[in-house]
mmCIF file of N, CA and C in Angstrom:
data_model
loop_
_atom_site.group_PDB
_atom_site.id
_atom_site.type_symbol
_atom_site.label_atom_id
_atom_site.label_comp_id
_atom_site.label_asym_id
_atom_site.label_seq_id
_atom_site.Cartn_x
_atom_site.Cartn_y
_atom_site.Cartn_z
ATOM 1 N N MET O 1257 -11.457 3.511 16.692
ATOM 2 C CA MET O 1257 -11.259 2.329 16.102
ATOM 3 C C MET O 1257 -12.278 1.932 14.850
ATOM 4 N N PHE O 1258 -11.751 1.288 13.930
ATOM 5 C CA PHE O 1258 -12.615 1.220 12.829
ATOM 6 C C PHE O 1258 -13.204 -0.285 12.870
ATOM 7 N N GLU O 1259 -14.456 -0.386 12.892
ATOM 8 C CA GLU O 1259 -15.231 -1.905 13.090
ATOM 9 C C GLU O 1259 -15.986 -2.176 11.874
ATOM 10 N N ILE O 1260 -15.737 -3.503 11.356
ATOM 11 C CA ILE O 1260 -16.556 -3.710 10.319
ATOM 12 C C ILE O 1260 -18.043 -4.147 10.585
ATOM 13 N N ASN O 1261 -18.970 -3.460 10.034
ATOM 14 C CA ASN O 1261 -20.422 -3.608 10.079
ATOM 15 C C ASN O 1261 -21.018 -3.497 8.838
ATOM 16 N N LEU O 1262 -22.391 -3.752 8.724
ATOM 17 C CA LEU O 1262 -22.923 -3.503 7.361
ATOM 18 C C LEU O 1262 -22.967 -1.978 7.202
ATOM 19 N N PHE O 1263 -23.172 -1.228 7.843
ATOM 20 C CA PHE O 1263 -23.162 0.411 7.651
ATOM 21 C C PHE O 1263 -21.855 0.861 7.025
ATOM 22 N N ASN O 1264 -20.740 0.360 7.699
ATOM 23 C CA ASN O 1264 -19.340 0.663 7.108
ATOM 24 C C ASN O 1264 -19.041 0.221 5.732
ATOM 25 N N SER O 1265 -19.566 -1.058 5.696
ATOM 26 C CA SER O 1265 -19.413 -1.787 4.617
ATOM 27 C C SER O 1265 -19.967 -1.232 3.415
ATOM 28 N N ALA O 1266 -21.339 -0.790 3.461
ATOM 29 C CA ALA O 1266 -22.159 -0.140 2.588
ATOM 30 C C ALA O 1266 -21.394 1.211 2.171
ATOM 31 N N GLN O 1267 -20.970 2.030 3.043
ATOM 32 C CA GLN O 1267 -20.089 3.090 2.961
ATOM 33 C C GLN O 1267 -19.213 2.793 1.867
ATOM 34 N N ILE O 1268 -17.971 1.601 2.311
ATOM 35 C CA ILE O 1268 -16.983 1.690 1.566
ATOM 36 C C ILE O 1268 -17.330 1.179 -0.062
ATOM 37 N N PHE O 1269 -18.533 0.294 -0.009
ATOM 38 C CA PHE O 1269 -18.914 -0.067 -1.275
ATOM 39 C C PHE O 1269 -19.438 1.025 -2.150
ATOM 40 N N ASP O 1270 -20.149 1.933 -1.640
ATOM 41 C CA ASP O 1270 -20.678 3.068 -2.149
ATOM 42 C C ASP O 1270 -19.488 4.013 -2.592
ATOM 43 N N GLN O 1271 -18.600 4.308 -1.886
ATOM 44 C CA GLN O 1271 -17.519 4.934 -2.253
ATOM 45 C C GLN O 1271 -16.773 4.572 -3.640
ATOM 46 N N ILE O 1272 -16.536 3.123 -3.593
ATOM 47 C CA ILE O 1272 -15.931 2.549 -4.648
ATOM 48 C C ILE O 1272 -16.645 2.240 -5.803
ATOM 49 N N PHE O 1273 -17.668 2.030 -5.864
ATOM 50 C CA PHE O 1273 -18.704 2.309 -6.958
ATOM 51 C C PHE O 1273 -18.833 3.766 -7.400
ATOM 52 N N ALA O 1274 -18.748 4.795 -6.560
ATOM 53 C CA ALA O 1274 -19.064 6.162 -7.136
ATOM 54 C C ALA O 1274 -17.433 6.299 -7.742
ATOM 55 N N PHE O 1275 -16.439 6.024 -7.284
ATOM 56 C CA PHE O 1275 -15.096 6.289 -7.853
ATOM 57 C C PHE O 1275 -14.999 5.683 -9.231
ATOM 58 N N VAL O 1276 -15.415 4.311 -9.334
ATOM 59 C CA VAL O 1276 -15.196 3.508 -10.682
ATOM 60 C C VAL O 1276 -15.986 4.219 -11.758
ATOM 61 N N CYS O 1277 -17.368 4.718 -11.217
ATOM 62 C CA CYS O 1277 -18.298 5.176 -12.092
ATOM 63 C C CYS O 1277 -17.706 6.520 -12.776
ATOM 64 N N VAL O 1278 -17.471 7.540 -11.999
ATOM 65 C CA VAL O 1278 -17.070 8.763 -12.432
ATOM 66 C C VAL O 1278 -15.766 8.631 -13.130
ATOM 67 N N TYR O 1279 -14.987 7.522 -12.811
ATOM 68 C CA TYR O 1279 -13.662 7.378 -13.811
ATOM 69 C C TYR O 1279 -14.058 6.719 -15.062
ATOM 70 N N LEU O 1280 -14.948 5.889 -15.121
ATOM 71 C CA LEU O 1280 -15.630 5.513 -16.434
ATOM 72 C C LEU O 1280 -16.596 6.392 -17.225
ATOM 73 N N LEU O 1281 -17.150 7.309 -16.640
ATOM 74 C CA LEU O 1281 -18.046 8.299 -17.267
ATOM 75 C C LEU O 1281 -17.157 9.514 -17.743
ATOM 76 N N THR O 1282 -15.952 9.331 -17.552
ATOM 77 C CA THR O 1282 -15.224 10.563 -18.072
ATOM 78 C C THR O 1282 -14.427 10.117 -19.229
ATOM 79 N N SER O 1283 -14.719 8.908 -19.911
ATOM 80 C CA SER O 1283 -14.137 8.402 -20.952
ATOM 81 C C SER O 1283 -14.524 9.167 -22.330
ATOM 82 N N LEU O 1284 -13.744 8.967 -23.291
ATOM 83 C CA LEU O 1284 -14.154 9.454 -24.635
ATOM 84 C C LEU O 1284 -14.978 8.564 -25.324
ATOM 85 N N SER O 1285 -14.877 7.280 -24.954
ATOM 86 C CA SER O 1285 -15.578 5.948 -25.897
ATOM 87 C C SER O 1285 -16.833 6.147 -25.250
ATOM 88 N N ALA O 1286 -17.919 5.746 -26.087
ATOM 89 C CA ALA O 1286 -19.052 5.473 -25.540
ATOM 90 C C ALA O 1286 -19.425 4.292 -25.143
ATOM 91 N N LYS O 1287 -18.840 3.220 -25.419
ATOM 92 C CA LYS O 1287 -18.857 1.870 -24.776
ATOM 93 C C LYS O 1287 -18.549 1.934 -23.269
ATOM 94 N N VAL O 1288 -17.495 2.675 -23.048
ATOM 95 C CA VAL O 1288 -16.837 2.756 -21.495
ATOM 96 C C VAL O 1288 -17.726 3.667 -20.705
ATOM 97 N N ARG O 1289 -18.309 4.616 -21.355
ATOM 98 C CA ARG O 1289 -19.334 5.341 -20.577
ATOM 99 C C ARG O 1289 -20.553 4.664 -20.157
ATOM 100 N N PHE O 1290 -21.001 3.841 -21.201
ATOM 101 C CA PHE O 1290 -22.185 2.916 -21.116
ATOM 102 C C PHE O 1290 -21.670 2.012 -19.647
ATOM 103 N N TYR O 1291 -20.648 1.394 -19.630
ATOM 104 C CA TYR O 1291 -20.159 0.764 -18.554
ATOM 105 C C TYR O 1291 -20.275 1.489 -17.142
ATOM 106 N N GLY O 1292 -19.878 2.803 -17.172
ATOM 107 C CA GLY O 1292 -19.911 3.758 -15.932
ATOM 108 C C GLY O 1292 -21.390 3.912 -15.714
ATOM 109 N N PHE O 1293 -22.407 3.955 -16.582
ATOM 110 C CA PHE O 1293 -23.725 4.224 -16.230
ATOM 111 C C PHE O 1293 -24.196 2.689 -15.615
ATOM 112 N N VAL O 1294 -23.764 1.834 -16.005
ATOM 113 C CA VAL O 1294 -23.947 0.418 -15.195
ATOM 114 C C VAL O 1294 -23.653 0.277 -14.012
ATOM 115 N N VAL O 1295 -22.277 0.566 -13.697
ATOM 116 C CA VAL O 1295 -21.499 0.728 -12.301
ATOM 117 C C VAL O 1295 -22.223 1.828 -11.434
ATOM 118 N N GLY O 1296 -22.620 2.654 -12.105
ATOM 119 C CA GLY O 1296 -23.378 3.806 -11.442
ATOM 120 C C GLY O 1296 -24.668 3.394 -10.903
ATOM 121 N N THR O 1297 -25.456 2.373 -11.663
ATOM 122 C CA THR O 1297 -26.707 1.962 -11.189
ATOM 123 C C THR O 1297 -26.521 0.839 -10.188
ATOM 124 N N ILE O 1298 -25.539 0.037 -10.192
ATOM 125 C CA ILE O 1298 -25.266 -0.997 -9.230
ATOM 126 C C ILE O 1298 -24.976 -0.317 -7.885
ATOM 127 N N GLY O 1299 -24.090 0.729 -8.095
ATOM 128 C CA GLY O 1299 -23.582 1.460 -6.916
ATOM 129 C C GLY O 1299 -24.613 2.224 -6.325
ATOM 130 N N PHE O 1300 -25.751 2.386 -6.734
ATOM 131 C CA PHE O 1300 -26.907 3.165 -6.042
ATOM 132 C C PHE O 1300 -27.500 2.166 -5.087
ATOM 133 N N VAL O 1301 -27.333 0.831 -5.039
ATOM 134 C CA VAL O 1301 -28.069 0.019 -3.915
ATOM 135 C C VAL O 1301 -27.295 0.350 -2.610
ATOM 136 N N PRO O 1302 -26.126 0.353 -2.445
ATOM 137 C CA PRO O 1302 -25.698 0.448 -1.073
ATOM 138 C C PRO O 1302 -25.813 2.169 -0.647
ATOM 139 N N GLY O 1303 -25.898 3.031 -1.715
ATOM 140 C CA GLY O 1303 -26.504 4.291 -1.377
ATOM 141 C C GLY O 1303 -27.861 4.315 -0.739
ATOM 142 N N ILE O 1304 -28.765 3.781 -1.399
ATOM 143 C CA ILE O 1304 -29.832 3.756 -0.927
ATOM 144 C C ILE O 1304 -30.181 3.235 0.700
ATOM 145 N N TYR O 1305 -29.386 2.152 0.864
ATOM 146 C CA TYR O 1305 -29.382 1.591 2.216
ATOM 147 C C TYR O 1305 -28.800 2.555 3.042
ATOM 148 N N LEU O 1306 -27.893 3.467 2.712
ATOM 149 C CA LEU O 1306 -27.132 4.423 3.619
ATOM 150 C C LEU O 1306 -28.470 5.403 3.847
ATOM 151 N N LEU O 1307 -29.106 5.912 2.941
ATOM 152 C CA LEU O 1307 -30.150 7.011 3.054
ATOM 153 C C LEU O 1307 -31.246 6.321 3.957
ATOM 154 N N ILE O 1308 -31.519 5.203 3.752
ATOM 155 C CA ILE O 1308 -32.509 4.749 4.963
ATOM 156 C C ILE O 1308 -32.009 4.331 6.284
ATOM 157 N N GLU O 1309 -30.905 3.998 6.430
ATOM 158 C CA GLU O 1309 -30.381 3.622 7.598
ATOM 159 C C GLU O 1309 -30.187 5.156 8.299
ATOM 160 N N THR O 1310 -29.563 6.254 7.809
ATOM 161 C CA THR O 1310 -29.327 7.657 8.308
ATOM 162 C C THR O 1310 -30.522 8.167 8.397
ATOM 163 N N GLU O 1311 -31.747 7.643 8.169
ATOM 164 C CA GLU O 1311 -32.973 8.431 8.158
ATOM 165 C C GLU O 1311 -33.072 9.675 7.245
ATOM 166 N N LEU O 1312 -32.355 9.520 6.172
ATOM 167 C CA LEU O 1312 -32.528 10.560 5.110
ATOM 168 C C LEU O 1312 -33.120 10.039 3.826
ATOM 169 N N TRP O 1313 -34.297 8.890 4.163
ATOM 170 C CA TRP O 1313 -34.987 8.467 3.124
ATOM 171 C C TRP O 1313 -35.726 9.440 2.297
ATOM 172 N N TRP O 1314 -36.107 10.662 2.859
ATOM 173 C CA TRP O 1314 -36.720 11.479 2.118
ATOM 174 C C TRP O 1314 -36.079 11.962 0.553
ATOM 175 N N LEU O 1315 -34.743 11.819 0.789
ATOM 176 C CA LEU O 1315 -33.910 12.008 -0.469
ATOM 177 C C LEU O 1315 -34.065 10.930 -1.486
ATOM 178 N N LEU O 1316 -34.739 10.095 -1.202
ATOM 179 C CA LEU O 1316 -35.220 9.198 -2.329
ATOM 180 C C LEU O 1316 -36.425 9.618 -3.204
ATOM 181 N N ALA O 1317 -36.998 10.608 -2.808
ATOM 182 C CA ALA O 1317 -37.927 11.501 -3.566
ATOM 183 C C ALA O 1317 -37.239 11.919 -4.868
ATOM 184 N N ALA O 1318 -36.158 12.033 -4.909
ATOM 185 C CA ALA O 1318 -35.625 12.695 -6.185
ATOM 186 C C ALA O 1318 -35.018 11.812 -6.993
ATOM 187 N N MET O 1319 -35.431 10.151 -6.543
ATOM 188 C CA MET O 1319 -35.056 9.060 -7.291
ATOM 189 C C MET O 1319 -35.678 9.072 -8.915
ATOM 190 N N PRO O 1320 -36.921 9.567 -9.175
ATOM 191 C CA PRO O 1320 -37.449 9.569 -10.182
ATOM 192 C C PRO O 1320 -36.681 10.572 -11.350
ATOM 193 N N LEU O 1321 -36.232 11.659 -10.770
ATOM 194 C CA LEU O 1321 -35.242 12.459 -11.324
ATOM 195 C C LEU O 1321 -34.297 12.073 -11.760
ATOM 196 N N TRP O 1322 -33.514 11.168 -10.918
ATOM 197 C CA TRP O 1322 -32.189 10.750 -11.307
ATOM 198 C C TRP O 1322 -32.301 9.369 -12.281
ATOM 199 N N VAL O 1323 -33.615 8.665 -12.273
ATOM 200 C CA VAL O 1323 -33.982 7.672 -13.247
ATOM 201 C C VAL O 1323 -33.856 8.243 -14.666
ATOM 202 N N PHE O 1324 -34.598 9.395 -14.732
ATOM 203 C CA PHE O 1324 -34.868 9.960 -15.949
ATOM 204 C C PHE O 1324 -33.584 10.505 -16.612
ATOM 205 N N ILE O 1325 -32.781 11.062 -15.787
ATOM 206 C CA ILE O 1325 -31.360 11.584 -16.390
ATOM 207 C C ILE O 1325 -30.497 10.466 -16.602
ATOM 208 N N ASN O 1326 -30.506 9.313 -15.746
ATOM 209 C CA ASN O 1326 -29.788 7.912 -16.304
ATOM 210 C C ASN O 1326 -30.113 7.471 -17.393
ATOM 211 N N TYR O 1327 -31.493 7.398 -17.491
ATOM 212 C CA TYR O 1327 -32.136 6.809 -18.741
ATOM 213 C C TYR O 1327 -31.833 7.697 -20.097
ATOM 214 N N LYS O 1328 -32.137 9.037 -20.014
ATOM 215 C CA LYS O 1328 -31.669 9.786 -21.166
ATOM 216 C C LYS O 1328 -30.207 9.719 -21.463
ATOM 217 N N GLY O 1329 -29.237 9.692 -20.479
ATOM 218 C CA GLY O 1329 -27.935 9.557 -20.626
ATOM 219 C C GLY O 1329 -27.519 8.125 -21.469
ATOM 220 N N LEU O 1330 -28.236 6.988 -20.823
ATOM 221 C CA LEU O 1330 -27.871 5.605 -21.658
ATOM 222 C C LEU O 1330 -28.627 5.808 -23.024
ATOM 223 N N VAL O 1331 -29.558 6.136 -23.220
ATOM 224 C CA VAL O 1331 -30.262 6.533 -24.550
ATOM 225 C C VAL O 1331 -29.209 7.120 -25.617
ATOM 226 N N ASN O 1332 -28.600 8.451 -25.216
ATOM 227 C CA ASN O 1332 -27.779 9.190 -25.888
ATOM 228 C C ASN O 1332 -26.350 8.467 -26.347
ATOM 229 N N ASN O 1333 -25.968 7.746 -25.130
ATOM 230 C CA ASN O 1333 -24.809 7.053 -25.031
ATOM 231 C C ASN O 1333 -24.889 5.907 -26.170
ATOM 232 N N TRP O 1334 -26.054 5.308 -26.167
ATOM 233 C CA TRP O 1334 -26.445 4.101 -26.969
ATOM 234 C C TRP O 1334 -26.263 4.616 -28.504
ATOM 235 N N ARG O 1335 -27.099 5.689 -28.883
ATOM 236 C CA ARG O 1335 -26.830 6.440 -30.089
ATOM 237 C C ARG O 1335 -25.657 6.849 -30.653
ATOM 238 N N GLU O 1336 -24.740 7.400 -29.920
ATOM 239 C CA GLU O 1336 -23.719 7.865 -30.075
ATOM 240 C C GLU O 1336 -22.924 6.738 -30.647
ATOM 241 N N PHE O 1337 -23.227 5.621 -29.819
ATOM 242 C CA PHE O 1337 -22.072 4.264 -30.028
ATOM 243 C C PHE O 1337 -22.591 3.756 -31.429
ATOM 244 N N LYS O 1338 -23.941 3.789 -31.423
ATOM 245 C CA LYS O 1338 -24.372 3.353 -33.144
ATOM 246 C C LYS O 1338 -24.086 4.219 -34.146
ATOM 247 N N GLY O 1339 -23.620 5.622 -33.705
ATOM 248 C CA GLY O 1339 -23.436 6.472 -34.782
ATOM 249 C C GLY O 1339 -24.625 7.409 -35.403
ATOM 250 N N GLU O 1340 -25.960 7.373 -34.397
ATOM 251 C CA GLU O 1340 -27.028 8.036 -34.600
ATOM 252 C C GLU O 1340 -27.035 9.458 -34.037
ATOM 253 N N GLU O 1341 -27.963 10.260 -34.539
ATOM 254 C CA GLU O 1341 -28.103 11.737 -33.858
ATOM 255 C C GLU O 1341 -28.610 11.373 -32.244
ATOM 256 N N THR O 1342 -27.722 12.375 -31.404
ATOM 257 C CA THR O 1342 -28.361 12.211 -30.135
ATOM 258 C C THR O 1342 -29.372 13.325 -29.860
ATOM 259 N N ILE O 1343 -30.207 13.142 -28.750
ATOM 260 C CA ILE O 1343 -31.165 14.094 -28.604
ATOM 261 C C ILE O 1343 -30.778 15.118 -27.212
ATOM 262 N N ALA O 1344 -30.945 16.253 -27.395
ATOM 263 C CA ALA O 1344 -30.554 17.270 -26.367
ATOM 264 C C ALA O 1344 -31.063 16.866 -24.976
#
């Protein structure tokens, strides 16, 4: 039987945010991809809770790498939106 609790709710929201994020990130429009990055960043909150709750907190050690990749994607997306040259 499925019960509603904080853990199950976090899983549901995590999956919804992940689905919307991937959907938006596959767009050809730089503006829509930017919204995908924003939704992905917001969606990371329930994911962090799930990692801590399931004692997989050590995976948070990869957070600086994720932040770097996300920042680089945001900068390149912004430059593409403005028509500037992107960095590799």
